[in-house]
mmCIF file of C-alpha atoms and ligand atoms in Angstrom:
data_model
loop_
_atom_site.group_PDB
_atom_site.id
_atom_site.type_symbol
_atom_site.label_atom_id
_atom_site.label_comp_id
_atom_site.label_asym_id
_atom_site.label_seq_id
_atom_site.Cartn_x
_atom_site.Cartn_y
_atom_site.Cartn_z
ATOM 1 C CA UNK A 663 99.475 72.740 91.086
ATOM 2 C CA UNK A 664 96.052 73.967 90.219
ATOM 3 C CA UNK A 665 93.255 71.573 88.997
ATOM 4 C CA UNK A 666 94.344 71.625 85.273
ATOM 5 C CA UNK A 667 97.923 70.858 86.074
ATOM 6 C CA UNK A 668 99.230 74.389 85.587
ATOM 7 C CA UNK A 669 102.106 75.066 88.162
ATOM 8 C CA UNK A 670 101.367 78.224 90.104
ATOM 9 C CA UNK A 671 104.773 80.410 90.959
ATOM 10 C CA UNK A 672 104.460 80.641 94.394
ATOM 11 C CA UNK A 673 101.961 81.693 97.451
ATOM 12 C CA UNK A 674 101.967 85.317 96.973
ATOM 13 C CA UNK A 675 98.980 87.269 95.721
ATOM 14 C CA UNK A 676 98.633 88.144 92.092
ATOM 15 C CA UNK A 677 99.248 92.124 93.073
ATOM 16 C CA UNK A 678 102.147 93.704 94.725
ATOM 17 C CA UNK A 679 101.805 97.418 95.845
ATOM 18 C CA UNK A 680 105.497 98.966 95.716
ATOM 19 C CA UNK A 681 105.498 102.448 98.187
ATOM 20 C CA UNK A 682 108.416 103.786 96.184
ATOM 21 C CA UNK A 683 109.380 106.488 98.739
ATOM 22 C CA UNK A 684 108.435 108.112 101.972
ATOM 23 C CA UNK A 685 108.192 111.347 100.508
ATOM 24 C CA UNK A 686 104.891 113.540 99.612
ATOM 25 C CA UNK A 687 104.179 116.982 98.486
ATOM 26 C CA UNK A 688 100.976 116.843 100.085
ATOM 27 C CA UNK A 689 100.106 116.737 103.602
ATOM 28 C CA UNK A 690 96.459 115.477 103.258
ATOM 29 C CA UNK A 691 94.616 114.737 106.555
ATOM 30 C CA UNK A 692 92.951 111.797 105.899
ATOM 31 C CA UNK A 693 96.426 110.325 104.624
ATOM 32 C CA UNK A 694 97.023 106.538 105.926
ATOM 33 C CA UNK A 695 100.437 105.876 105.311
ATOM 34 C CA UNK A 696 101.515 104.204 108.613
ATOM 35 C CA UNK A 697 105.084 106.278 108.601
ATOM 36 C CA UNK A 698 103.012 109.601 109.002
ATOM 37 C CA UNK A 699 101.195 108.427 112.202
ATOM 38 C CA UNK A 700 104.700 107.504 113.555
ATOM 39 C CA UNK A 701 103.444 103.565 113.516
ATOM 40 C CA UNK A 702 106.367 102.892 111.391
ATOM 41 C CA UNK A 703 110.015 104.330 111.845
ATOM 42 C CA UNK A 704 110.646 105.188 108.337
ATOM 43 C CA UNK A 705 113.888 103.425 107.125
ATOM 44 C CA UNK A 706 116.697 103.722 104.520
ATOM 45 C CA UNK A 707 114.947 103.771 100.727
ATOM 46 C CA UNK A 708 115.859 101.317 98.326
ATOM 47 C CA UNK A 709 117.787 102.436 95.504
ATOM 48 C CA UNK A 710 116.629 102.093 91.638
ATOM 49 C CA UNK A 711 118.868 98.931 91.621
ATOM 50 C CA UNK A 712 117.442 97.379 94.614
ATOM 51 C CA UNK A 713 113.811 98.186 93.513
ATOM 52 C CA UNK A 714 114.515 96.662 89.968
ATOM 53 C CA UNK A 715 116.032 93.281 91.839
ATOM 54 C CA UNK A 716 112.906 93.269 93.739
ATOM 55 C CA UNK A 717 110.522 93.563 91.009
ATOM 56 C CA UNK A 718 112.495 90.980 88.847
ATOM 57 C CA UNK A 719 112.242 88.543 91.668
ATOM 58 C CA UNK A 720 108.351 89.192 92.618
ATOM 59 C CA UNK A 721 107.782 88.835 88.710
ATOM 60 C CA UNK A 722 109.339 85.081 88.989
ATOM 61 C CA UNK A 723 107.464 84.492 91.670
ATOM 62 C CA UNK A 724 104.206 84.924 89.740
ATOM 63 C CA UNK A 725 103.307 88.769 90.477
ATOM 64 C CA UNK A 726 101.291 89.762 87.212
ATOM 65 C CA UNK A 727 100.345 93.210 88.689
ATOM 66 C CA UNK A 728 102.657 95.807 90.115
ATOM 67 C CA UNK A 729 101.025 99.234 91.313
ATOM 68 C CA UNK A 730 103.568 102.172 92.036
ATOM 69 C CA UNK A 731 102.777 104.398 95.139
ATOM 70 C CA UNK A 732 104.476 106.306 97.621
ATOM 71 C CA UNK A 733 104.197 108.624 99.310
ATOM 72 C CA UNK A 734 104.071 110.279 95.916
ATOM 73 C CA UNK A 735 106.056 108.097 93.605
ATOM 74 C CA UNK A 736 106.628 110.845 91.085
ATOM 75 C CA UNK A 737 109.179 112.045 93.726
ATOM 76 C CA UNK A 738 111.213 108.857 93.908
ATOM 77 C CA UNK A 739 114.332 109.752 91.770
ATOM 78 C CA UNK A 740 114.605 107.009 89.387
ATOM 79 C CA UNK A 741 111.087 106.215 89.195
ATOM 80 C CA UNK A 742 111.106 105.777 85.357
ATOM 81 C CA UNK A 743 113.660 103.519 85.259
ATOM 82 C CA UNK A 744 111.953 101.536 87.787
ATOM 83 C CA UNK A 745 108.753 101.348 85.830
ATOM 84 C CA UNK A 746 110.336 100.868 82.127
ATOM 85 C CA UNK A 747 112.460 98.048 84.065
ATOM 86 C CA UNK A 748 108.961 96.299 85.380
ATOM 87 C CA UNK A 749 107.201 96.991 81.634
ATOM 88 C CA UNK A 750 110.603 95.077 80.171
ATOM 89 C CA UNK A 751 109.494 91.890 82.211
ATOM 90 C CA UNK A 752 107.695 89.063 81.415
ATOM 91 C CA UNK A 753 104.735 88.038 83.698
ATOM 92 C CA UNK A 754 103.236 84.474 84.061
ATOM 93 C CA UNK A 755 99.362 85.280 83.232
ATOM 94 C CA UNK A 756 97.097 82.544 83.993
ATOM 95 C CA UNK A 757 93.981 82.995 81.911
ATOM 96 C CA UNK A 758 91.311 80.573 80.741
ATOM 97 C CA UNK A 759 90.936 79.676 77.276
ATOM 98 C CA UNK A 760 88.417 77.502 75.635
ATOM 99 C CA UNK A 761 87.564 76.295 79.187
ATOM 100 C CA UNK A 762 91.213 75.539 80.133
ATOM 101 C CA UNK A 763 93.592 77.546 82.154
ATOM 102 C CA UNK A 764 96.707 78.518 80.158
ATOM 103 C CA UNK A 765 100.082 80.458 81.013
ATOM 104 C CA UNK A 766 100.822 83.336 78.912
ATOM 105 C CA UNK A 767 104.065 85.234 79.237
ATOM 106 C CA UNK A 768 103.522 89.018 78.712
ATOM 107 C CA UNK A 769 104.116 92.369 80.354
ATOM 108 C CA UNK A 770 102.861 92.580 84.082
ATOM 109 C CA UNK A 771 99.821 95.095 84.293
ATOM 110 C CA UNK A 772 101.199 98.419 85.541
ATOM 111 C CA UNK A 773 99.103 101.114 87.510
ATOM 112 C CA UNK A 774 100.761 104.503 88.727
ATOM 113 C CA UNK A 775 99.027 106.290 91.594
ATOM 114 C CA UNK A 776 99.728 109.852 92.188
ATOM 115 C CA UNK A 777 98.397 112.819 93.857
ATOM 116 C CA UNK A 778 98.844 114.755 90.375
ATOM 117 C CA UNK A 779 100.899 117.705 91.910
ATOM 118 C CA UNK A 780 103.427 117.346 89.578
ATOM 119 C CA UNK A 781 102.029 115.483 86.784
ATOM 120 C CA UNK A 782 103.458 116.069 83.435
ATOM 121 C CA UNK A 783 102.734 114.852 80.024
ATOM 122 C CA UNK A 784 106.095 112.517 80.090
ATOM 123 C CA UNK A 785 104.149 110.499 82.585
ATOM 124 C CA UNK A 786 100.873 110.196 80.461
ATOM 125 C CA UNK A 787 103.571 109.138 77.601
ATOM 126 C CA UNK A 788 104.831 106.452 80.087
ATOM 127 C CA UNK A 789 101.496 105.275 80.790
ATOM 128 C CA UNK A 790 100.458 105.030 77.227
ATOM 129 C CA UNK A 791 103.713 103.519 76.138
ATOM 130 C CA UNK A 792 102.759 100.475 78.738
ATOM 131 C CA UNK A 793 98.921 100.628 78.751
ATOM 132 C CA UNK A 794 99.724 101.583 82.519
ATOM 133 C CA UNK A 795 96.588 102.738 84.308
ATOM 134 C CA UNK A 796 97.124 106.246 86.169
ATOM 135 C CA UNK A 797 95.227 107.193 89.510
ATOM 136 C CA UNK A 798 94.545 110.717 90.951
ATOM 137 C CA UNK A 799 93.279 111.760 94.213
ATOM 138 C CA UNK A 800 90.316 114.053 94.094
ATOM 139 C CA UNK A 801 89.232 114.490 97.863
ATOM 140 C CA UNK A 802 86.529 117.176 96.869
ATOM 141 C CA UNK A 803 86.254 120.316 95.047
ATOM 142 C CA UNK A 804 85.841 123.056 97.503
ATOM 143 C CA UNK A 805 87.064 121.027 100.013
ATOM 144 C CA UNK A 806 90.096 120.062 97.769
ATOM 145 C CA UNK A 807 92.634 122.233 99.776
ATOM 146 C CA UNK A 808 91.129 121.959 103.316
ATOM 147 C CA UNK A 809 92.009 118.026 102.857
ATOM 148 C CA UNK A 810 95.260 118.129 100.983
ATOM 149 C CA UNK A 811 96.564 120.969 103.401
ATOM 150 C CA UNK A 812 98.386 123.083 100.823
ATOM 151 C CA UNK A 813 98.614 120.640 97.869
ATOM 152 C CA UNK A 814 97.451 121.561 94.264
ATOM 153 C CA UNK A 815 94.091 122.247 93.327
ATOM 154 C CA UNK A 816 90.944 120.392 91.579
ATOM 155 C CA UNK A 817 91.386 122.472 88.493
ATOM 156 C CA UNK A 818 94.687 121.417 88.006
ATOM 157 C CA UNK A 819 93.858 117.844 88.803
ATOM 158 C CA UNK A 820 90.866 117.541 86.565
ATOM 159 C CA UNK A 821 93.120 118.929 83.568
ATOM 160 C CA UNK A 822 95.443 116.392 83.751
ATOM 161 C CA UNK A 823 92.269 113.636 83.500
ATOM 162 C CA UNK A 824 91.503 115.607 80.195
ATOM 163 C CA UNK A 825 94.819 115.369 79.253
ATOM 164 C CA UNK A 826 95.089 111.653 79.857
ATOM 165 C CA UNK A 827 91.762 111.043 78.039
ATOM 166 C CA UNK A 828 92.962 113.141 75.120
ATOM 167 C CA UNK A 829 95.893 111.089 74.741
ATOM 168 C CA UNK A 830 94.106 107.777 75.432
ATOM 169 C CA UNK A 831 95.552 106.825 78.898
ATOM 170 C CA UNK A 832 93.113 104.796 81.299
ATOM 171 C CA UNK A 833 92.475 106.536 84.499
ATOM 172 C CA UNK A 834 91.053 106.365 88.127
ATOM 173 C CA UNK A 835 89.620 109.151 89.940
ATOM 174 C CA UNK A 836 90.606 107.850 93.699
ATOM 175 C CA UNK A 837 88.125 109.727 95.886
ATOM 176 C CA UNK A 838 88.494 109.443 99.840
ATOM 177 C CA UNK A 839 84.978 110.031 101.068
ATOM 178 C CA UNK A 840 85.110 112.008 104.771
ATOM 179 C CA UNK A 841 82.729 113.926 107.006
ATOM 180 C CA UNK A 842 83.766 117.123 105.298
ATOM 181 C CA UNK A 843 83.495 116.168 101.805
ATOM 182 C CA UNK A 844 80.305 114.068 102.449
ATOM 183 C CA UNK A 845 78.288 117.031 101.119
ATOM 184 C CA UNK A 846 79.590 117.514 97.533
ATOM 185 C CA UNK A 847 80.213 113.948 96.931
ATOM 186 C CA UNK A 848 77.830 113.950 94.155
ATOM 187 C CA UNK A 849 79.706 116.787 92.234
ATOM 188 C CA UNK A 850 82.947 115.615 93.052
ATOM 189 C CA UNK A 851 82.326 112.269 91.316
ATOM 190 C CA UNK A 852 80.671 114.059 88.623
ATOM 191 C CA UNK A 853 83.432 116.370 87.837
ATOM 192 C CA UNK A 854 85.799 113.244 87.671
ATOM 193 C CA UNK A 855 83.521 111.745 85.026
ATOM 194 C CA UNK A 856 83.081 114.757 83.228
ATOM 195 C CA UNK A 857 86.858 115.143 83.167
ATOM 196 C CA UNK A 858 87.311 111.884 81.396
ATOM 197 C CA UNK A 859 88.241 109.688 84.132
ATOM 198 C CA UNK A 860 87.897 106.203 83.318
ATOM 199 C CA UNK A 861 86.713 104.580 86.435
ATOM 200 C CA UNK A 862 86.165 105.809 89.714
ATOM 201 C CA UNK A 863 87.789 104.028 92.894
ATOM 202 C CA UNK A 864 86.000 105.354 96.071
ATOM 203 C CA UNK A 865 87.736 104.886 99.666
ATOM 204 C CA UNK A 866 85.836 105.558 102.818
ATOM 205 C CA UNK A 867 88.039 107.547 105.313
ATOM 206 C CA UNK A 868 89.688 105.071 107.758
ATOM 207 C CA UNK A 869 91.560 105.958 110.712
ATOM 208 C CA UNK A 870 95.349 105.350 109.881
ATOM 209 C CA UNK A 871 98.713 107.402 109.418
ATOM 210 C CA UNK A 872 98.306 111.140 109.805
ATOM 211 C CA UNK A 873 94.095 110.342 109.651
ATOM 212 C CA UNK A 874 94.712 108.908 113.490
ATOM 213 C CA UNK A 875 94.696 112.494 114.576
ATOM 214 C CA UNK A 876 92.112 113.474 112.226
ATOM 215 C CA UNK A 877 89.110 111.975 113.723
ATOM 216 C CA UNK A 878 86.904 114.711 112.992
ATOM 217 C CA UNK A 879 86.889 113.214 109.291
ATOM 218 C CA UNK A 880 85.268 109.931 110.493
ATOM 219 C CA UNK A 881 82.142 109.354 108.574
ATOM 220 C CA UNK A 882 78.920 108.887 110.625
ATOM 221 C CA UNK A 883 77.325 105.053 109.880
ATOM 222 C CA UNK A 884 74.544 106.696 108.504
ATOM 223 C CA UNK A 885 76.880 108.393 106.214
ATOM 224 C CA UNK A 886 78.824 105.014 105.587
ATOM 225 C CA UNK A 887 75.695 103.207 104.271
ATOM 226 C CA UNK A 888 74.446 106.185 102.355
ATOM 227 C CA UNK A 889 77.374 107.281 100.313
ATOM 228 C CA UNK A 890 77.274 104.290 97.741
ATOM 229 C CA UNK A 891 73.776 105.326 96.958
ATOM 230 C CA UNK A 892 75.013 108.803 95.983
ATOM 231 C CA UNK A 893 78.025 107.192 93.925
ATOM 232 C CA UNK A 894 75.423 104.807 92.426
ATOM 233 C CA UNK A 895 73.450 107.842 91.407
ATOM 234 C CA UNK A 896 75.899 109.714 89.165
ATOM 235 C CA UNK A 897 77.372 106.527 87.754
ATOM 236 C CA UNK A 898 74.257 105.272 86.516
ATOM 237 C CA UNK A 899 73.590 108.632 84.832
ATOM 238 C CA UNK A 900 76.871 108.626 83.373
ATOM 239 C CA UNK A 901 76.551 105.068 82.333
ATOM 240 C CA UNK A 902 80.136 104.339 83.765
ATOM 241 C CA UNK A 903 81.343 102.018 86.858
ATOM 242 C CA UNK A 904 83.563 102.137 89.712
ATOM 243 C CA UNK A 905 84.074 100.405 93.117
ATOM 244 C CA UNK A 906 84.704 100.663 96.634
ATOM 245 C CA UNK A 907 88.449 100.104 97.687
ATOM 246 C CA UNK A 908 88.380 99.870 101.187
ATOM 247 C CA UNK A 909 85.853 96.846 102.391
ATOM 248 C CA UNK A 910 82.646 97.560 104.140
ATOM 249 C CA UNK A 911 81.181 95.208 107.256
ATOM 250 C CA UNK A 912 78.353 93.577 105.696
ATOM 251 C CA UNK A 913 76.376 95.040 108.354
ATOM 252 C CA UNK A 914 76.686 98.522 106.487
ATOM 253 C CA UNK A 915 76.779 96.981 103.071
ATOM 254 C CA UNK A 916 73.691 94.896 103.094
ATOM 255 C CA UNK A 917 71.299 96.971 100.944
ATOM 256 C CA UNK A 918 74.067 98.461 98.872
ATOM 257 C CA UNK A 919 76.009 95.109 98.022
ATOM 258 C CA UNK A 920 73.875 94.924 94.387
ATOM 259 C CA UNK A 921 74.186 98.295 92.996
ATOM 260 C CA UNK A 922 74.849 97.687 89.098
ATOM 261 C CA UNK A 923 77.578 100.437 88.688
ATOM 262 C CA UNK A 924 79.369 100.766 91.926
ATOM 263 C CA UNK A 925 81.079 97.423 93.251
ATOM 264 C CA UNK A 926 82.083 97.295 96.761
ATOM 265 C CA UNK A 927 83.443 94.046 99.134
ATOM 266 C CA UNK A 928 82.698 92.978 102.022
ATOM 267 C CA UNK A 929 85.927 90.738 102.407
ATOM 268 C CA UNK A 930 89.525 91.862 103.228
ATOM 269 C CA UNK A 931 92.039 91.493 100.253
ATOM 270 C CA UNK A 932 95.439 91.484 102.342
ATOM 271 C CA UNK A 933 97.973 89.141 101.755
ATOM 272 C CA UNK A 934 95.123 87.318 99.534
ATOM 273 C CA UNK A 935 94.822 89.701 96.827
ATOM 274 C CA UNK A 936 97.710 92.087 97.206
ATOM 275 C CA UNK A 937 100.504 92.828 99.492
ATOM 276 C CA UNK A 938 102.787 95.739 99.849
ATOM 277 C CA UNK A 939 106.713 96.264 99.563
ATOM 278 C CA UNK A 940 107.364 99.516 101.740
ATOM 279 C CA UNK A 941 109.803 102.128 100.779
ATOM 280 C CA UNK A 942 112.678 100.421 102.619
ATOM 281 C CA UNK A 943 111.796 97.188 101.050
ATOM 282 C CA UNK A 944 109.922 95.491 104.153
ATOM 283 C CA UNK A 945 106.735 93.532 103.171
ATOM 284 C CA UNK A 946 103.142 94.304 104.785
ATOM 285 C CA UNK A 947 100.139 92.316 104.052
ATOM 286 C CA UNK A 948 98.312 95.995 103.339
ATOM 287 C CA UNK A 949 99.171 99.658 102.635
ATOM 288 C CA UNK A 950 97.086 100.659 106.027
ATOM 289 C CA UNK A 951 99.180 98.299 108.040
ATOM 290 C CA UNK A 952 101.633 99.698 110.546
ATOM 291 C CA UNK A 953 102.957 95.918 110.842
ATOM 292 C CA UNK A 954 106.195 95.291 109.445
ATOM 293 C CA UNK A 955 106.890 91.807 108.482
ATOM 294 C CA UNK A 956 110.084 90.306 106.962
ATOM 295 C CA UNK A 957 112.359 92.288 104.124
ATOM 296 C CA UNK A 958 111.405 91.335 100.485
ATOM 297 C CA UNK A 959 114.415 89.242 100.343
ATOM 298 C CA UNK A 960 112.919 86.689 102.738
ATOM 299 C CA UNK A 961 109.470 86.837 101.111
ATOM 300 C CA UNK A 962 109.631 82.914 101.247
ATOM 301 C CA UNK A 963 109.451 82.782 104.842
ATOM 302 C CA UNK A 964 105.842 84.850 104.848
ATOM 303 C CA UNK A 965 103.781 81.628 105.107
ATOM 304 C CA UNK A 966 105.420 80.906 108.431
ATOM 305 C CA UNK A 967 104.774 84.287 109.709
ATOM 306 C CA UNK A 968 101.848 84.381 112.361
ATOM 307 C CA UNK A 969 100.649 87.678 111.232
ATOM 308 C CA UNK A 970 100.945 86.875 107.144
ATOM 309 C CA UNK A 971 99.011 83.557 108.314
ATOM 310 C CA UNK A 972 96.363 85.378 110.138
ATOM 311 C CA UNK A 973 95.508 86.995 107.254
ATOM 312 C CA UNK A 974 95.944 84.054 104.714
ATOM 313 C CA UNK A 975 93.722 82.020 106.931
ATOM 314 C CA UNK A 976 91.226 84.799 108.400
ATOM 315 C CA UNK A 977 91.705 84.117 111.445
ATOM 316 C CA UNK A 978 90.854 87.609 112.430
ATOM 317 C CA UNK A 979 87.110 87.743 113.163
ATOM 318 C CA UNK A 980 86.587 90.175 115.853
ATOM 319 C CA UNK A 981 84.867 88.509 118.658
ATOM 320 C CA UNK A 982 81.691 90.756 118.514
ATOM 321 C CA UNK A 983 81.090 89.148 114.889
ATOM 322 C CA UNK A 984 81.452 85.134 115.811
ATOM 323 C CA UNK A 985 78.476 83.323 115.420
ATOM 324 C CA UNK A 986 76.837 85.673 112.507
ATOM 325 C CA UNK A 987 75.583 84.086 109.717
ATOM 326 C CA UNK A 988 77.156 86.330 107.323
ATOM 327 C CA UNK A 989 80.866 85.830 108.638
ATOM 328 C CA UNK A 990 81.314 83.372 105.580
ATOM 329 C CA UNK A 991 81.061 86.706 103.224
ATOM 330 C CA UNK A 992 82.006 89.339 105.718
ATOM 331 C CA UNK A 993 85.530 89.813 107.614
ATOM 332 C CA UNK A 994 84.121 92.400 110.096
ATOM 333 C CA UNK A 995 85.188 95.634 108.083
ATOM 334 C CA UNK A 996 88.771 96.611 107.848
ATOM 335 C CA UNK A 997 91.038 94.600 109.896
ATOM 336 C CA UNK A 998 93.740 97.188 109.802
ATOM 337 C CA UNK A 999 91.583 100.240 110.888
ATOM 338 C CA UNK A 1000 90.710 97.922 113.839
ATOM 339 C CA UNK A 1001 94.356 97.338 114.367
ATOM 340 C CA UNK A 1002 95.663 100.814 114.324
ATOM 341 C CA UNK A 1003 92.567 102.232 116.102
ATOM 342 C CA UNK A 1004 92.191 99.319 118.804
ATOM 343 C CA UNK A 1005 95.489 97.633 119.185
ATOM 344 C CA UNK A 1006 94.668 94.186 117.160
ATOM 345 C CA UNK A 1007 93.374 93.132 113.758
ATOM 346 C CA UNK A 1008 90.627 91.010 115.869
ATOM 347 C CA UNK A 1009 89.337 94.498 116.931
ATOM 348 C CA UNK A 1010 85.982 95.724 115.925
ATOM 349 C CA UNK A 1011 85.817 97.734 112.769
ATOM 350 C CA UNK A 1012 85.788 101.666 114.013
ATOM 351 C CA UNK A 1013 82.527 102.282 112.271
ATOM 352 C CA UNK A 1014 80.899 99.202 114.252
ATOM 353 C CA UNK A 1015 82.929 99.707 117.622
ATOM 354 C CA UNK A 1016 79.949 101.556 119.161
ATOM 355 C CA UNK A 1017 77.491 98.709 118.098
ATOM 356 C CA UNK A 1018 79.190 95.625 119.445
ATOM 357 C CA UNK A 1019 76.522 95.289 121.821
ATOM 358 C CA UNK A 1020 73.505 94.941 119.386
ATOM 359 C CA UNK A 1021 72.132 91.334 118.026
ATOM 360 C CA UNK A 1022 73.938 89.615 115.136
ATOM 361 C CA UNK A 1023 74.330 90.692 112.318
ATOM 362 C CA UNK A 1024 74.193 94.163 113.339
ATOM 363 C CA UNK A 1025 71.887 95.548 110.817
ATOM 364 C CA UNK A 1026 71.219 99.001 111.936
ATOM 365 C CA UNK A 1027 67.710 100.628 111.567
ATOM 366 C CA UNK A 1028 67.086 103.210 109.097
HETATM 367 S S1 SF4 B 1860 78.107 91.027 112.495
HETATM 368 FE FE1 SF4 B 1860 80.292 91.354 111.729
HETATM 369 S S2 SF4 B 1860 80.600 89.370 110.321
HETATM 370 FE FE2 SF4 B 1860 78.470 89.974 110.476
HETATM 371 S S3 SF4 B 1860 77.872 91.379 109.099
HETATM 372 FE FE3 SF4 B 1860 78.362 92.361 110.613
HETATM 373 S S4 SF4 B 1860 80.642 92.906 110.299
HETATM 374 FE FE4 SF4 B 1860 80.108 91.614 109.138
HETATM 375 S S1 SF4 B 1861 93.272 95.588 105.848
HETATM 376 FE FE1 SF4 B 1861 92.166 94.329 104.450
HETATM 377 S S2 SF4 B 1861 89.874 95.374 105.012
HETATM 378 FE FE2 SF4 B 1861 91.543 97.124 105.542
HETATM 379 S S3 SF4 B 1861 92.026 98.059 103.696
HETATM 380 FE FE3 SF4 B 1861 93.500 96.665 103.722
HETATM 381 S S4 SF4 B 1861 92.453 95.130 102.338
HETATM 382 FE FE4 SF4 B 1861 90.882 96.371 102.942
#
């Protein structure tokens, strides 16, 4: 029950990320899907009917946003049926109206995430029909193919941004920043905006999945600190807005937290803002997480699961951060990147691992 007396449906966060399939038609070196790094053994993928049942139950449990991804979601046989089904449901949206919280029954918010390789007018039409947001990945321009390893071309993806804009579909350009595309970050963001991407979602490269064997893509701490300013510059020139999806340690974000066009987070949203249903139906706290918890049919046992509780109650601050005056507004960086690199969600973020001996907070000198 919230303070206005409105009943919340469950303890689950409002967004479910649905990994429809393990399959992908790119082989991105930066990909963090844990089954590509051998940290999760792929199971039997759920059928279309199982996905529909899962989405119906989660919607009843209060989920208001569904993000469809993979692998590559468009490779899942029957993905259209699954999306149509989600769009046919009535979610419980809690909204403020005249100072009071009211519950409105309406379609869940839908998000489709794709690498763009087999994008089609049909996909755009479905997005348009349900006002779904379409994200496509653009990991560089001249470096696109070296990042995706045999994927499509940047021109192909940019053409689909143009086409989406013509059709009135809202889009997000997902740009993972690595040591190899850092030099053309300005051009990459500009190209996405010029092609009509509605927003930009930046991700700093985090080791995990296939990326664990491509640590040559690691950004330096200097690059992590600087890239938000480059993105802010392009966004400001274009009068547009974007965000950073992979959380920053406050130590590295203290001077970029209040940019006007690019928002970035210093706290981890896993299990609090969203959670993940994997291709076989197993739940995880985050798409970066290699730890499978329970099958979705047992979702109501999550509150007893120690790993879920660790994330819910933020019982994961690295020892090296304890005592920091900023720990109320910072989770010490990405807890799952720490996990995959150093074996525990309480380890140091890989970007800070080399600096744990510095005094708190570890604001590095310019
Ligand atoms: S020392 Fe740790 S908790 Fe403090 S600002 Fe840095 S990363 Fe965050
Ligand atoms: S584990 Fe937390 S900080 Fe890391 S990517 Fe997931 S939500 Fe972000």
